[in-house]
Short mmCIF file of C-alpha atoms in Angstrom, two decimals:
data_model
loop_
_atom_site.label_atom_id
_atom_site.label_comp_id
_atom_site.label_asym_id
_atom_site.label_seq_id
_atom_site.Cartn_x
_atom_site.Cartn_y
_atom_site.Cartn_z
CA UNK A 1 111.71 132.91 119.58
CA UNK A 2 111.05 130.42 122.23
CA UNK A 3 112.61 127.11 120.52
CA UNK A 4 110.67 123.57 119.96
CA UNK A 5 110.99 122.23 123.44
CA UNK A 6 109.39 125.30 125.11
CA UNK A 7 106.63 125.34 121.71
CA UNK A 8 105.44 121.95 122.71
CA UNK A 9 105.53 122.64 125.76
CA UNK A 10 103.50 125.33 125.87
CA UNK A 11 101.46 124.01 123.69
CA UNK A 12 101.15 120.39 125.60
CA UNK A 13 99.94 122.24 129.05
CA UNK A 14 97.40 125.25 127.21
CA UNK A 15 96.10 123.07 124.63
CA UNK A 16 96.20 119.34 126.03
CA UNK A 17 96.37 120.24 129.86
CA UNK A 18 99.42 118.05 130.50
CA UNK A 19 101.23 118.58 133.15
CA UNK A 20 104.17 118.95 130.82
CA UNK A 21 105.78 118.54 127.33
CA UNK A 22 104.58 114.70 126.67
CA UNK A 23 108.85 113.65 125.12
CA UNK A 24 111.60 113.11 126.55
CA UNK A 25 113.98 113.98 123.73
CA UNK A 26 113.35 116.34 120.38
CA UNK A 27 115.30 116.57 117.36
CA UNK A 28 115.27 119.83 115.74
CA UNK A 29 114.94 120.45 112.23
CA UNK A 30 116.25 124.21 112.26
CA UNK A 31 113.17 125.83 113.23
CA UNK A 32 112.38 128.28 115.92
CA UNK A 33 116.11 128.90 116.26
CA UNK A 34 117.31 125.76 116.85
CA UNK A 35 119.85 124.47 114.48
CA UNK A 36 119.29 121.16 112.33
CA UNK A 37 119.93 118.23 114.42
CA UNK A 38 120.11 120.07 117.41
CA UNK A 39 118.92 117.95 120.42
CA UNK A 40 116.83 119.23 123.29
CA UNK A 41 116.18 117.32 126.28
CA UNK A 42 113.12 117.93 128.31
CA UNK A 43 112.27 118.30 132.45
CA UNK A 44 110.91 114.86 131.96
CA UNK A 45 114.15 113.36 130.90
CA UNK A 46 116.08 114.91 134.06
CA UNK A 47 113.22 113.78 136.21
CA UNK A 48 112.54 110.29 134.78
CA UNK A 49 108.72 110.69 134.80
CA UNK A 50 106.72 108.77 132.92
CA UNK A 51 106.19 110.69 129.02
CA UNK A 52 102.56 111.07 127.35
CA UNK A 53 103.38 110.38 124.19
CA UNK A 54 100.97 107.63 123.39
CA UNK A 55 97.80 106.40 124.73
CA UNK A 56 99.70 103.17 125.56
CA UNK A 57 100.12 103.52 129.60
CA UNK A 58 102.66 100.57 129.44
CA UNK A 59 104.92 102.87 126.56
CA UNK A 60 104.61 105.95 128.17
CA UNK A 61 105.69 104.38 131.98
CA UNK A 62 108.38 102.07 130.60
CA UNK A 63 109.74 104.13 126.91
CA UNK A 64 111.65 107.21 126.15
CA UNK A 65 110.05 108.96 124.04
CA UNK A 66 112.09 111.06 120.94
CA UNK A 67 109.85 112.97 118.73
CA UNK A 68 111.59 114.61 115.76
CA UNK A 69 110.54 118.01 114.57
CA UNK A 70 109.01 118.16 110.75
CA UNK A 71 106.11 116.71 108.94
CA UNK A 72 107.96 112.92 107.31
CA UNK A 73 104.41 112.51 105.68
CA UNK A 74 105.55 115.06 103.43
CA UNK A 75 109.17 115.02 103.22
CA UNK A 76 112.22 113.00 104.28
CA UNK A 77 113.74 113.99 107.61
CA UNK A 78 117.42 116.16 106.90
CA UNK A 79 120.24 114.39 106.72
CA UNK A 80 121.85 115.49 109.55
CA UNK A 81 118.75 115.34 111.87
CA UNK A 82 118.58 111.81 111.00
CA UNK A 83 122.00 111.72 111.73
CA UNK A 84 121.33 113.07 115.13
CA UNK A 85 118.67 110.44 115.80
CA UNK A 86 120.44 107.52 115.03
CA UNK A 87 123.41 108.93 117.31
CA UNK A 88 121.16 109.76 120.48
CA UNK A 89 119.26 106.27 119.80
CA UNK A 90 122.68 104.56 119.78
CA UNK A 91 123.80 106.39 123.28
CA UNK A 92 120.29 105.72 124.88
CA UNK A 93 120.65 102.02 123.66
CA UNK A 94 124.17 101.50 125.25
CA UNK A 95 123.35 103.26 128.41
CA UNK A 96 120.00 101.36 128.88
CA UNK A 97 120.79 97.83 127.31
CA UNK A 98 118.01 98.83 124.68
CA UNK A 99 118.47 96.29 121.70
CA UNK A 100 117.74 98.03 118.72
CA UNK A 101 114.54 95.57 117.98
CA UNK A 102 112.67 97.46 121.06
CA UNK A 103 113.22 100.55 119.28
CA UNK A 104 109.24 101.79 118.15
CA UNK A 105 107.28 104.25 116.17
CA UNK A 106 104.47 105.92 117.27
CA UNK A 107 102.42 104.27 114.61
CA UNK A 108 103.59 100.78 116.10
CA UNK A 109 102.24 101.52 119.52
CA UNK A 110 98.68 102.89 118.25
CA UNK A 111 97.01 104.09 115.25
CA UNK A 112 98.57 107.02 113.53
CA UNK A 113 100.55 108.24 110.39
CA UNK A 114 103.06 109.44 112.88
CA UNK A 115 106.56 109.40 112.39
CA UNK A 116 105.51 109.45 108.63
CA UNK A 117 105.97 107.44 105.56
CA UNK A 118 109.85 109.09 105.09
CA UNK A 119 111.09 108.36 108.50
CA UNK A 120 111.16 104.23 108.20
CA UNK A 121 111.52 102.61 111.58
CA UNK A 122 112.88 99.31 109.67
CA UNK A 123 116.43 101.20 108.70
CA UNK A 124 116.23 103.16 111.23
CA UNK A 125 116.69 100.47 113.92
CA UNK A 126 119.32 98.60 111.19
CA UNK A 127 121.32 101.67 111.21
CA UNK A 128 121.01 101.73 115.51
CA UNK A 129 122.24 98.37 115.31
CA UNK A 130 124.97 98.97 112.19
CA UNK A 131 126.08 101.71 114.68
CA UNK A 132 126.80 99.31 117.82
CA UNK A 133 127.81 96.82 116.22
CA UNK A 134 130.81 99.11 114.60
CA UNK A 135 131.59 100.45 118.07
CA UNK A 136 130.31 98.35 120.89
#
């Protein structure tokens, strides 16, 4: 078992030829033994290289780019991967001076279904900002 970061990985550099897993960030959903939740941060991150996450040059220079493990076209992401998402967006909002409004989907930077129709970016940035404000 070789866990989701080294998966896309792989997968990124034999089947895209990347130079490297295209996110910064990925929250697990339990698979590949990886627990729900669970964070992984990629080479990328600890670098600060650009990510390939969209074909938006500007978004993949300037943004940090979080991909969360599961298939929200189908299903609802679990609660406590959600719960992991909102708590690494609030920590790489404070650290960064991200407001919660600069806070995107995939399918608001280019054409795609991706995160899904169960993962809604709307509460998801109210809950970023719910989260600050409670704590700032």
């Amino acid at each position: 078992d070789i866990g989701n970061l080294d998966y896309y990985r792989k997968f990124h550099v034999e089947q895209r030829g990347w130079s490297d897993i295209a996110y910064h960030f990925i929250v697990n959903n339990g698979s590949m033994n990886t627990t729900i939740g669970q964070i992984e941060e990629s080479d990328l991150w600890k670098a600060r290289k650009a990510n390939l996450s969209t074909r938006s040059w500007y978004a993949n220079w300037f943004g940090i780019a979080v991909v969360m493990v599961g298939n929200f076209e189908r299903h609802a992401p679990a609660p406590l991967q959600q719960e992991a998402l909102i708590r690494l967006l609030v920590n790489l909002s404070r650290n960064y001076n991200i407001p919660p409004e600069r806070i995107v989907g995939h399918r608001e930077i280019q054409n795609t279904a991706c995160p899904g129709k169960y993962l809604d970016m709307h509460r998801l940035r109210e809950a970023v900002r719910r989260e600050l404000a409670a704590d700032p």
